[in-house]
Coordinates of C-alpha atoms in Angstrom, one line a residue:
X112 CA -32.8 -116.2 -14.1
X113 CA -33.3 -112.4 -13.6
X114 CA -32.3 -110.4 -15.9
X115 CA -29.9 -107.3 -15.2
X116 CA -31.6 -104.4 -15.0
X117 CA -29.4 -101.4 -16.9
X118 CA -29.1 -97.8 -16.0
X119 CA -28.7 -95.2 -17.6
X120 CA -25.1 -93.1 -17.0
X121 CA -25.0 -90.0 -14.5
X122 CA -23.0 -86.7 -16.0
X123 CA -20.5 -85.2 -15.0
X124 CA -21.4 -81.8 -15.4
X125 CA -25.0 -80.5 -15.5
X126 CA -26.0 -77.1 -17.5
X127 CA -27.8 -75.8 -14.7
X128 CA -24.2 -74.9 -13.5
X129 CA -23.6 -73.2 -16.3
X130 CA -25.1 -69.6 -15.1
X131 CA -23.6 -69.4 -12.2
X132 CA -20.1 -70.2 -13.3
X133 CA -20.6 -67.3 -15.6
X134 CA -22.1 -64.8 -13.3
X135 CA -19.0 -65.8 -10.9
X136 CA -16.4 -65.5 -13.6
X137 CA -18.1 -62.0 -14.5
X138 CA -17.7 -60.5 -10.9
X139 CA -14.2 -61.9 -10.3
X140 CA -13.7 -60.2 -13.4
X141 CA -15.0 -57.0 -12.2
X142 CA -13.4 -57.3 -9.3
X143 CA -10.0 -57.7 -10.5
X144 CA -10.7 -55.0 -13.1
X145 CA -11.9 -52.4 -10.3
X146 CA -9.0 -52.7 -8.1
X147 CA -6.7 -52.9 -11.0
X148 CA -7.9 -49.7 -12.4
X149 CA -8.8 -47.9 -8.5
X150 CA -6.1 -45.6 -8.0
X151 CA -4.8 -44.6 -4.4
X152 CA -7.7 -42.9 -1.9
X153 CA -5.9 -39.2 -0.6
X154 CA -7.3 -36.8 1.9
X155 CA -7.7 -32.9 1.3
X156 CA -8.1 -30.8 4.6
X157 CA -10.2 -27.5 3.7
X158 CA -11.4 -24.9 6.3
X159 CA -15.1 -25.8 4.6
X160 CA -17.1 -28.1 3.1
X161 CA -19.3 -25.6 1.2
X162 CA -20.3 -26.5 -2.3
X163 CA -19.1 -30.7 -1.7
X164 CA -21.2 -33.3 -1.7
X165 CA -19.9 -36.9 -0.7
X166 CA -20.4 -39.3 -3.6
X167 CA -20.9 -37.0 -5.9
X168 CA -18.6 -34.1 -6.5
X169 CA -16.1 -35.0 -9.1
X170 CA -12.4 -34.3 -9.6
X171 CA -11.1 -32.9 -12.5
X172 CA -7.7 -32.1 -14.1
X173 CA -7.8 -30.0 -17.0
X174 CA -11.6 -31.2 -17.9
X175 CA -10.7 -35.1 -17.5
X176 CA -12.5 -37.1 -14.5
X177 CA -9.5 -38.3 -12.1
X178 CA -11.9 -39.2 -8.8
X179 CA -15.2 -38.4 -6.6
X180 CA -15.4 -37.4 -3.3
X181 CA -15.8 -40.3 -1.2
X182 CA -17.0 -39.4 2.3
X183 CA -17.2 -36.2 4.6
X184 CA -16.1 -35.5 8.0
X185 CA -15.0 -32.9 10.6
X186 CA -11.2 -32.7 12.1
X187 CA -11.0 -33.8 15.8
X188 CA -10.5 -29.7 17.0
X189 CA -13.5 -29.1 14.8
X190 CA -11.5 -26.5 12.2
X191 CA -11.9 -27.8 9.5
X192 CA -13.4 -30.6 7.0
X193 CA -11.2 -33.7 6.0
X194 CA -12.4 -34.8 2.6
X195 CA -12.0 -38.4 1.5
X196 CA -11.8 -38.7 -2.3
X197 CA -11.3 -42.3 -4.7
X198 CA -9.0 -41.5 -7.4
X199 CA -8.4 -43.0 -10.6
X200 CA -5.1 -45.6 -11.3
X201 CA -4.5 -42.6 -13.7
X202 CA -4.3 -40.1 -11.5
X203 CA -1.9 -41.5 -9.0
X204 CA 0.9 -40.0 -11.1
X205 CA -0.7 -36.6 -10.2
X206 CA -0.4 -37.0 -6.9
X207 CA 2.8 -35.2 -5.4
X208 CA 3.6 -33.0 -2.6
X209 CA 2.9 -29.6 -4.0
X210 CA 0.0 -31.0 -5.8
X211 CA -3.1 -28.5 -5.4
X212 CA -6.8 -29.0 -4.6
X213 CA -9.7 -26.4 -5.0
X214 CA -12.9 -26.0 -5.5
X215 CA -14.6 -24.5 -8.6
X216 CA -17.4 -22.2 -8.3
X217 CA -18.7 -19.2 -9.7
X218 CA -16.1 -16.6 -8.5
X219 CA -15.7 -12.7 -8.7
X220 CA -12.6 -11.9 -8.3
X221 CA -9.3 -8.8 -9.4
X222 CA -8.7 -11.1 -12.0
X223 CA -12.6 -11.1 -13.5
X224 CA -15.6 -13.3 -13.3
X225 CA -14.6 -17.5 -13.3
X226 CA -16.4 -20.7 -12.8
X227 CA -19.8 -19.4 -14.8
X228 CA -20.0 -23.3 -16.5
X229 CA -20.4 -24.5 -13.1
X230 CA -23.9 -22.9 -12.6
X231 CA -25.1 -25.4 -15.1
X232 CA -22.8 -28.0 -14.4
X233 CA -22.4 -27.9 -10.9
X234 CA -18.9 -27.5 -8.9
X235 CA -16.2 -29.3 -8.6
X236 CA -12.5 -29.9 -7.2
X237 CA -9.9 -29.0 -9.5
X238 CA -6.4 -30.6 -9.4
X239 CA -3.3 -29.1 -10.5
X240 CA -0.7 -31.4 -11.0
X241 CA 2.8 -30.9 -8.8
X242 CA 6.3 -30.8 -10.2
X243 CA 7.8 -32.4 -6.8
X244 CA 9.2 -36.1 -6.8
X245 CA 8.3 -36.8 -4.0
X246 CA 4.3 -38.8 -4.0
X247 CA 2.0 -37.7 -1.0
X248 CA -1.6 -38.6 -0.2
X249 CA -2.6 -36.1 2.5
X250 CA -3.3 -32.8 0.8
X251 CA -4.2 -29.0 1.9
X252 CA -6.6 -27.3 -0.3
X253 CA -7.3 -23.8 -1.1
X254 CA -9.7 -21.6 -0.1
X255 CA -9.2 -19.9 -3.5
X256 CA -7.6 -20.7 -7.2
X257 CA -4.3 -20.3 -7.1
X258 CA -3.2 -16.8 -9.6
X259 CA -0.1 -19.1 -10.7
X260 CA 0.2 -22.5 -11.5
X261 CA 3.6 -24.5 -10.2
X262 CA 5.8 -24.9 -12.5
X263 CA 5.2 -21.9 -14.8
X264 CA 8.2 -20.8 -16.0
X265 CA 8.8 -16.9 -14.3
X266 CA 10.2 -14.9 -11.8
X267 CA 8.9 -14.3 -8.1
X268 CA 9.7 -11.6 -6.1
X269 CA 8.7 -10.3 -2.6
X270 CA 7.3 -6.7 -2.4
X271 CA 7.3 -5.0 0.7
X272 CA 5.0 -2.5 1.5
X273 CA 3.2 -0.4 4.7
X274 CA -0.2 -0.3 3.0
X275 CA -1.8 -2.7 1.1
X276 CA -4.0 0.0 -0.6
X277 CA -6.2 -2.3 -3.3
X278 CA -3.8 -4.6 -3.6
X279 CA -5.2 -8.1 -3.8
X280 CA -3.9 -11.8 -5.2
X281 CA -4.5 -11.6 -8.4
X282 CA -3.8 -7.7 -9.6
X283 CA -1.9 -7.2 -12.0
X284 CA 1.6 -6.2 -12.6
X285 CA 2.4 -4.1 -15.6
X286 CA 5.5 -2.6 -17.6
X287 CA 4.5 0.3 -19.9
X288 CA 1.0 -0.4 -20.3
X289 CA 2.2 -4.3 -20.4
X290 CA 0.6 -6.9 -18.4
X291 CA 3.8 -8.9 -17.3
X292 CA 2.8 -10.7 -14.3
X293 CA 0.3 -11.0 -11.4
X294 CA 0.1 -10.7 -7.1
X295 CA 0.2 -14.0 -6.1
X296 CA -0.5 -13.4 -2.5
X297 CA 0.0 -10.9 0.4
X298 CA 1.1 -11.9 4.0
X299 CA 0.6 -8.6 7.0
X300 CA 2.9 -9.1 9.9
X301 CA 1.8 -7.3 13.0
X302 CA 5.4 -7.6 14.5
X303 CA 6.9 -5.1 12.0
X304 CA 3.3 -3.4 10.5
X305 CA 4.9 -4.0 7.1
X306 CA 2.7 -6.5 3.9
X307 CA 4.9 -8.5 2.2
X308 CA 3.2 -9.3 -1.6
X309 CA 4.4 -12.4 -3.2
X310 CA 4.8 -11.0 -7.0
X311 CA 4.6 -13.5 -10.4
X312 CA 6.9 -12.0 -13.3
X313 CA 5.7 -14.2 -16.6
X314 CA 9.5 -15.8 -17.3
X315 CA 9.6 -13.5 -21.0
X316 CA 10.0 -10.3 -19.1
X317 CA 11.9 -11.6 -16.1
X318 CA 15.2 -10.1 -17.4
X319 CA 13.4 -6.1 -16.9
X320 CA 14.2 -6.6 -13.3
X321 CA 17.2 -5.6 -11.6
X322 CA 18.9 -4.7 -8.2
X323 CA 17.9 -1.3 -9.2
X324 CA 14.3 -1.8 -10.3
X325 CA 11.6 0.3 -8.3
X326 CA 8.1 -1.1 -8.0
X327 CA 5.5 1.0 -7.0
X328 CA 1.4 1.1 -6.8
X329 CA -0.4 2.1 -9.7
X330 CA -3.5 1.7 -8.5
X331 CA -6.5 4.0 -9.0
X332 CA -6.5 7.9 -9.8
X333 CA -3.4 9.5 -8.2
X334 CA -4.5 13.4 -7.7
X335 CA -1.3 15.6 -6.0
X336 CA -1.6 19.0 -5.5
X337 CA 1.9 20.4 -5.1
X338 CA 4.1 23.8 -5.7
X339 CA 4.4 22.4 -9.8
X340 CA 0.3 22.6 -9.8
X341 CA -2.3 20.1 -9.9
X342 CA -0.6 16.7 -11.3
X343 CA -2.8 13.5 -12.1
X344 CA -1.7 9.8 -12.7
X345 CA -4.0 7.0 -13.6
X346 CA -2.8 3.7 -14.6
X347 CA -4.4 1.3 -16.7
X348 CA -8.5 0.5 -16.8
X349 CA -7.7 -2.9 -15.0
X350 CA -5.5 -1.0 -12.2
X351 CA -8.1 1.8 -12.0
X352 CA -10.3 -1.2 -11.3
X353 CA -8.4 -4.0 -9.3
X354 CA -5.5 -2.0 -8.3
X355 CA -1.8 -3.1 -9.7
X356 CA 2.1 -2.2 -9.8
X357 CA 4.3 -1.2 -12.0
X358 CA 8.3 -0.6 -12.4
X359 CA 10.4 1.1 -13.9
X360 CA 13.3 0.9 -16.5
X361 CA 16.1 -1.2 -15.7
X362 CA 19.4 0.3 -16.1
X363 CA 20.3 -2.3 -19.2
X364 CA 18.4 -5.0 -20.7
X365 CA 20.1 -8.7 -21.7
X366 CA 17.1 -10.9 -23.4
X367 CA 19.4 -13.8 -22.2
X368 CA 20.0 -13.2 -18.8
X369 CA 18.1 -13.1 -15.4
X370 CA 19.5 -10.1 -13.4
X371 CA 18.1 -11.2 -10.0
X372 CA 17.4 -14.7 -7.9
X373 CA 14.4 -16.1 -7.2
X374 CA 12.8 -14.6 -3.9
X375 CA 14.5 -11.2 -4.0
X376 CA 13.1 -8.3 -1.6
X377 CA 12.3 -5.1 -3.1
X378 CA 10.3 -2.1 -1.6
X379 CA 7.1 -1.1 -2.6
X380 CA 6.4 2.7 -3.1
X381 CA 3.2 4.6 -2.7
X382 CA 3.1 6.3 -5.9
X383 CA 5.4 7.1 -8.9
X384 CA 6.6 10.5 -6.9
X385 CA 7.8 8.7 -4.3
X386 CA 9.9 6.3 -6.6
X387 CA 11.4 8.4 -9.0
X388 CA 12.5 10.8 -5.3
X389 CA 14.3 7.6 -4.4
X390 CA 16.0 7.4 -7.9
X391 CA 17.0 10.6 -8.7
X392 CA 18.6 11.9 -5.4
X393 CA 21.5 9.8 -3.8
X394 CA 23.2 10.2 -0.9
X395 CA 22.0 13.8 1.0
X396 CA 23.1 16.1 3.4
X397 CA 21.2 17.8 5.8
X398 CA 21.2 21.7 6.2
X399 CA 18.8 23.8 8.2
X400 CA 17.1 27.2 7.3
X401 CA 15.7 30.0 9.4
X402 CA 12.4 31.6 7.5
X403 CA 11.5 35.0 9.8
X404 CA 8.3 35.2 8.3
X405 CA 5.3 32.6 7.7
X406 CA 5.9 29.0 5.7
X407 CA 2.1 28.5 5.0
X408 CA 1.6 26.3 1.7
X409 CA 5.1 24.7 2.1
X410 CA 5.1 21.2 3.0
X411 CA 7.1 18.0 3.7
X412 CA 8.7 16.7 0.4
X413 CA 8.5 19.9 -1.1
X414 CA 11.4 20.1 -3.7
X415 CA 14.8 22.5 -3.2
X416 CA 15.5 23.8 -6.3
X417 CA 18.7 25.7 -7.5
X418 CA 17.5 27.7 -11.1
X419 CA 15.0 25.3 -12.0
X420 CA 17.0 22.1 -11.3
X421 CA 15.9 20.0 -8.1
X422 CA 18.8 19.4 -5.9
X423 CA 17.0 18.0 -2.8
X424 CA 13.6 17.9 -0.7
X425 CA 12.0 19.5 2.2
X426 CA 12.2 16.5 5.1
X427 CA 11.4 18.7 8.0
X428 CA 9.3 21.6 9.0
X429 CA 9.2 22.3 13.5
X430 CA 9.8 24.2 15.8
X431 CA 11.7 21.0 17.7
X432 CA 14.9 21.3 15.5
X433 CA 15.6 24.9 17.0
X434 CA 13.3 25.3 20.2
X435 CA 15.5 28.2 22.1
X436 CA 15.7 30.2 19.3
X437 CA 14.8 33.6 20.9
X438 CA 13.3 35.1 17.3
X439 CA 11.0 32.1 16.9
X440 CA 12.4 32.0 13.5
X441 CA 10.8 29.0 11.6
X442 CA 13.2 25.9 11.5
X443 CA 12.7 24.1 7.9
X444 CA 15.1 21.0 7.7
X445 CA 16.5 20.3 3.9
X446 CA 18.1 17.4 2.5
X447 CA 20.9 18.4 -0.3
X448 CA 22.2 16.0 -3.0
X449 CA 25.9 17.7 -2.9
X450 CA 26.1 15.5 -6.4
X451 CA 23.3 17.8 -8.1
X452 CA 24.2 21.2 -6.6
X453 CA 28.1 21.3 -6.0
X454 CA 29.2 18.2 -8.6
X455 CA 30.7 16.6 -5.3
X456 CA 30.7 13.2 -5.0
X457 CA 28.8 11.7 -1.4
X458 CA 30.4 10.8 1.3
X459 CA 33.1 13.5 2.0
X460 CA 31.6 15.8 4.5
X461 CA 34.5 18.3 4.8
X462 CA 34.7 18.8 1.4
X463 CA 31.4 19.7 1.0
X464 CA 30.8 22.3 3.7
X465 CA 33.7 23.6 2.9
X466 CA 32.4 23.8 -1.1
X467 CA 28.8 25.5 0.7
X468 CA 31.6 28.0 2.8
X469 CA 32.5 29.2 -0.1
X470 CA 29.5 29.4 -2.3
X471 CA 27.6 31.3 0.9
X472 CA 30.7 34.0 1.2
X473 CA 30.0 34.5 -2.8
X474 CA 26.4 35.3 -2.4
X475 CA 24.4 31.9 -2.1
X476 CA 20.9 32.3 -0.5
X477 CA 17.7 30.1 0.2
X478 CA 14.6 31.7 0.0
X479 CA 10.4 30.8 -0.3
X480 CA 8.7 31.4 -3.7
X481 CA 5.3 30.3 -5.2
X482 CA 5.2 27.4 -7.5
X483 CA 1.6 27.5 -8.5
X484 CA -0.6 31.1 -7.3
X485 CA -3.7 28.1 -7.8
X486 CA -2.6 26.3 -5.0
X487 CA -0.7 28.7 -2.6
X488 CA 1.9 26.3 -2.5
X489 CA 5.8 26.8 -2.2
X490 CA 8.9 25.7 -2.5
X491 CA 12.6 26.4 -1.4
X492 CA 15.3 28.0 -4.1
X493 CA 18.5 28.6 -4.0
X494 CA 20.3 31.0 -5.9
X495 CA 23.2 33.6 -6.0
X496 CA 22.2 37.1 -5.1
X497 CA 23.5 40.7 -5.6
X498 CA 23.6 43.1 -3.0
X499 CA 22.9 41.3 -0.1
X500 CA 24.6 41.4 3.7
X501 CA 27.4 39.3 4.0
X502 CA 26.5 36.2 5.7
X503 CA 28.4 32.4 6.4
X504 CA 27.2 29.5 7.3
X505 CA 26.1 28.7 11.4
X506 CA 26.4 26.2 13.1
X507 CA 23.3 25.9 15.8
X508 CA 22.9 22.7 18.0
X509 CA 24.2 20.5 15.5
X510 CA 23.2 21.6 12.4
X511 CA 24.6 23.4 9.5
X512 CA 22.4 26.4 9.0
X513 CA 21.9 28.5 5.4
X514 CA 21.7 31.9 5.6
X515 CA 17.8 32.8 4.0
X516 CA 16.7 35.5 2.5
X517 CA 13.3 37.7 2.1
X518 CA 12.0 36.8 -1.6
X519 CA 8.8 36.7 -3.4
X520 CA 5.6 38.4 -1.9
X521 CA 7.9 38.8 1.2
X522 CA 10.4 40.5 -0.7
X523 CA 7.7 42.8 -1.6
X524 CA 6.4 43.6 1.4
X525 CA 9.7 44.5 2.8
X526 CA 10.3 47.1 0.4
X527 CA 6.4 48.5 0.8
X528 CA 7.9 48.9 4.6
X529 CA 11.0 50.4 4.0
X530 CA 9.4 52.9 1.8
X531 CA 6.6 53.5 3.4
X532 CA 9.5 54.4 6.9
X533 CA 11.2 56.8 4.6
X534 CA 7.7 58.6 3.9
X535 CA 7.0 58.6 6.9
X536 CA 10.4 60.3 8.1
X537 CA 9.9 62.9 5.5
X538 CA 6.8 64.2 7.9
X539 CA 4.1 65.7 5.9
X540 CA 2.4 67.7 7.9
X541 CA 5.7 69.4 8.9
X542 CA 6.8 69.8 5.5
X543 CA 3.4 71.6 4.4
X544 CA 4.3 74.0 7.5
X545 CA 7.9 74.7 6.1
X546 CA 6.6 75.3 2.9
X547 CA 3.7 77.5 4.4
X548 CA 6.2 79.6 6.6
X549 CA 8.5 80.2 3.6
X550 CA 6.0 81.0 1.4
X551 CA 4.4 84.1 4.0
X552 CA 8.2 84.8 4.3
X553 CA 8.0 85.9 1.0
X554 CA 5.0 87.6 0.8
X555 CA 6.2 89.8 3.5
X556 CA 9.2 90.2 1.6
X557 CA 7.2 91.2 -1.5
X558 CA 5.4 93.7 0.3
X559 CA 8.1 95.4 1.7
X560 CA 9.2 95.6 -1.9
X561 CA 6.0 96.8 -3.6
X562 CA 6.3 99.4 -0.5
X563 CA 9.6 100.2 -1.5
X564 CA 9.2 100.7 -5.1
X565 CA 5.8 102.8 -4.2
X566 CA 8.1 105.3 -2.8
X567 CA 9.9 105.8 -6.5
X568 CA 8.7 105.7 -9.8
X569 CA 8.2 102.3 -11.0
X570 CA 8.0 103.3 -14.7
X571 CA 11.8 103.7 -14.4
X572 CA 12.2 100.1 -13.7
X573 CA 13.4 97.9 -16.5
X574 CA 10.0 95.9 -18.0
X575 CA 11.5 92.9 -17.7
X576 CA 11.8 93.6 -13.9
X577 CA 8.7 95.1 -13.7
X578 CA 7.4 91.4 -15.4
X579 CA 8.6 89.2 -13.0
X580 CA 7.2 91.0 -9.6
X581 CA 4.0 90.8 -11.2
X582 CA 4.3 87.4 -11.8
X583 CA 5.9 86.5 -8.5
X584 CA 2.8 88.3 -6.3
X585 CA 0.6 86.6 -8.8
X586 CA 2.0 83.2 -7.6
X587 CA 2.5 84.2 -4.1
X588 CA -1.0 85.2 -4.0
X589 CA -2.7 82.1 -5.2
X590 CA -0.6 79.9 -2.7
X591 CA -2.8 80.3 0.6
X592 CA -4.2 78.1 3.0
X593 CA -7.8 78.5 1.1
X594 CA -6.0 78.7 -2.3
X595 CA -6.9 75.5 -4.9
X596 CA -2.8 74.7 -5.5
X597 CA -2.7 74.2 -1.6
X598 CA -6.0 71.8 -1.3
X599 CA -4.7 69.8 -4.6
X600 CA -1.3 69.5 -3.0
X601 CA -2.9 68.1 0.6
X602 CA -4.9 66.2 -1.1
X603 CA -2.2 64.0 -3.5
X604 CA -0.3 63.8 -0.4
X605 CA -3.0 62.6 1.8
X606 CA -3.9 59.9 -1.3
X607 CA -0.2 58.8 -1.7
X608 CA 0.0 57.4 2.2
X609 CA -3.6 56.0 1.7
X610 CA -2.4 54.0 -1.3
X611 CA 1.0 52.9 0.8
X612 CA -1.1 51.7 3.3
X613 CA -3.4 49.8 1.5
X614 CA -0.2 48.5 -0.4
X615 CA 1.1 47.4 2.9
X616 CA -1.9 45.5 4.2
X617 CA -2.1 44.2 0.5
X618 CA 1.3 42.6 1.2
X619 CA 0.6 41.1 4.5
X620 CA -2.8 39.1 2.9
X621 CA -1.3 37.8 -0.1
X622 CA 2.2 36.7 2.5
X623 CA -0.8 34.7 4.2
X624 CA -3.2 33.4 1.3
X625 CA -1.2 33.7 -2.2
X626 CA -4.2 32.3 -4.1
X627 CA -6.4 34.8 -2.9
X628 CA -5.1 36.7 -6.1
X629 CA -7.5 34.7 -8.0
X630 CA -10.1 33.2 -5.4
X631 CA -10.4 37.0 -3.7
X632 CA -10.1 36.5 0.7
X633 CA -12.3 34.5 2.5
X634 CA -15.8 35.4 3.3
X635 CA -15.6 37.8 0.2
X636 CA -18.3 35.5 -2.0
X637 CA -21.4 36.8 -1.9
X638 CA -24.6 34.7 -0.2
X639 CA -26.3 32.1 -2.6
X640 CA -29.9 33.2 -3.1
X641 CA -32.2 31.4 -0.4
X642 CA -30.0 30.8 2.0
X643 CA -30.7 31.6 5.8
X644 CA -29.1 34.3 7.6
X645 CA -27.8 33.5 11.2

């Protein structure tokens, strides 16, 4: 028989297999682990793609990688750029709907130089987390950092302004020499011409503003040249620089309590001048004064002053306000605050022209005077004056009109005129002819006497007599139209109406320039050495 051949067993399993069971297990693994640690992909919409690169520009948060930029491509109106980015499974708690995206470079900005690490390291997108609760994966990025972080605790109000000066996002608001918050952005709208700047208060300082609080622009060198002089006002280095605002003092402060909500509207001044003319004057009333001689050097805003003491500001000066007056008088429109000059509260009208009535009727006048002789310029006072015509207050087309009166260089000049008229009524010439005619009058009557007392014998005449003819024909004969008394005595005459002339024309130049006291009149500085003549 034949024997059974015997085999030897197959297995089951070979170890070939063994590899790529592994190698499939390893990318299943990787697999699972990449989409369980892929976050969510998002889209940011910027107006550029400058300084991205698709696959390769990261996302940060505060230093820590959160995604890349995935891929690149233009909007459908051509616009913009919408960038795709991968983000991390931890960064999909970042992502809500005031969540911000920007890119980091190498910036120069009001707020200094940022971004120099990315010159070595090359940009990036920075994210800021949101405080919203509501998720979002379509995003808007900025064109620029924002000044403010979301969710920083503060205080943000708007500022409203007709210039934006050298304001930009990112200058700096200060309180006394403080740095308390920052511009966060500024919005022009053609329909009304006005900017409206969004302003950041840091939340420790938030309580210094009130319904009262004026901002106003500190930026750069303020140079004014008004009646009180020449006055300067610089703010800090930075504002010099980058511009800024400031504020002033609130009326009381409460470290525990906001005085203001969140969005409030406040105006923006030009200057400090223009602020603290909007604090200290309240409500005003309008009165109009008639200047008969020239108002060169005064200007609009110039300050009414009663003794020293501002009690309101020039608003107006034209011819429009009074255009029939048949003197062509100077119309110069004045704002009074009644509650600085009569202690009467705002409001009642009757009460306080009928207060002005009576202060008028006891001798209250406006007038011109010189604040600085340096600058020529002036200002109105008001005060109560002796010896002056009796006057009341007019009313002309509307307005109540103060009786003025002639002060200063003015003053001056009408005195020169008024004396100078009486001199010239006294007539001179005619006077030397009276006193010429009286003077031969006497001679003849001093001859007539020496004939008289040739007839008898003059030693029987007392001496003392005798003493005084001799020194009367003595007299009478030195006083002769070739004698030296009556030369001298033409000539001091002739000299004094000289003087009151030039006195006179004096008066009218320094009425027109003040400051040529000091600076002499124009065309009076002698020609620089080299210079061409024409």
């Amino acid at each position: 028989p034949i024997a059974p051949v015997s085999r030897p067993r197959r297995r089951l399993f070979s170890p070939v297999w063994i590899i790529p069971l592994v190698a499939a297990l390893l990318g299943a693994w990787l697999v699972v682990k990449y989409y369980a640690s892929k976050g969510p992909d998002i889209t940011i919409h910027f107006e550029t793609a400058e300084d991205i690169v698709a696959g390769k520009t990261p996302i940060l948060c505060r230093n820590v990688n959160v995604g890349t930029v995935g891929a690149l491509r233009l909007t459908e109106d051509l616009k913009g750029v919408i960038v795709t980015a991968d983000m991390t499974k931890d960064a999909e708690r970042l992502l809500k709907r005031d969540t911000q995206f920007w890119v980091v470079r190498a910036r120069l900005s009001a707020g200094g130089i940022t971004g120099l690490n990315t010159i070595t390291s090359g940009n990036y997108l920075e994210l800021q987390p949101g405080i919203a609760k509501e998720d979002s994966r379509h995003f808007k990025g900025l064109e620029t950092p924002p000044v403010t972080p979301p969710g920083v605790p503060g205080l943000r109000v708007q500022l409203t302004s007709e210039a934006a000066s050298s304001l930009v996002p990112g200058s700096g608001i200060t309180y006394k020499g403080i740095s308390v918050g920052k511009i966060e952005s500024r919005q022009f709208h053609p329909e009304t011409g006005e900017l409206i700047f969004s302003a950041f208060i840091d939340n420790e300082y938030a309580n210094l503003v009130d319904q009262h609080t004026h901002f106003w622009n500190n930026s750069g060198i303020d140079l004014k040249v008004g009646p009180d002089g020449v006055a300067l006002h610089t703010g800090t280095l930075e504002s010099i620089v980058a511009g800024g605002v400031t504020f002033n003092e609130p009326e009381s402060i409460d470290m525990g309590k906001r005085h203001v909500a969140e969005n409030t509207n406040f105006t923006l001044y030009a200057n400090y001048e223009d602020a603290a003319r909007r604090t200290e004057l309240n409500a005003t009333v309008p009165y109009l004064l008639l200047f008969t001689g020239s108002v060169r050097g005064l200007s609009v805003d110039a300050p009414v002053e009663f003794r020293g003491i501002k009690v309101g500001t020039v608003s107006g000066i034209s011819f429009k306000y009074l255009p029939n007056d048949p003197d062509r008088r100077v119309p110069v429109l004045i704002k009074i605050d009644p509650a600085m000059l009569l202690n009467l509260p705002s409001g009642d009208y009757n009460t306080i022209h009928a207060a002005m009535d009576e202060n008028v009727d006891k001798g209250l006048r406006a007038s011109l005077k010189t604040g600085s002789l340096i600058t020529g310029q002036l200002y109105v006072d008001m005060d109560f004056m002796k010896d002056v015509p009796p006057a009341a207050v007019a009313k002309i087309e509307g307005y109540q009109v103060l009786p003025t009166v002639a002060s200063g260089l003015g003053e001056i000049q009408v005195k020169i005129n008024t004396l100078l008229d009486k001199i010239n009524a006294l007539q001179l010439d005619k006077t030397l002819d009276s006193v010429n005619g009286t003077v031969a009058g006497l001679q003849e009557t001093l001859k007539s006497l020496n004939a008289l007392l040739g007839q008898k014998d003059v030693q029987e005449l007392p001496a003392a007599l005798r003493k005084d003819l001799d020194a009367l024909q003595k007299t009478l004969a030195g006083y002769n139209g070739q004698s030296d008394f009556y030369e001298n005595l033409s000539k001091v005459l002739r000299q004094l109406d000289d003087t009151l002339r030039s006195v006179k024309g004096l008066t009218g130049t320094l009425e027109r320039n003040p400051n040529s006291l000091l600076f002499g009149k124009p065309g009076d500085a002698a020609t620089p050495k080299g210079s061409g003549s024409h």
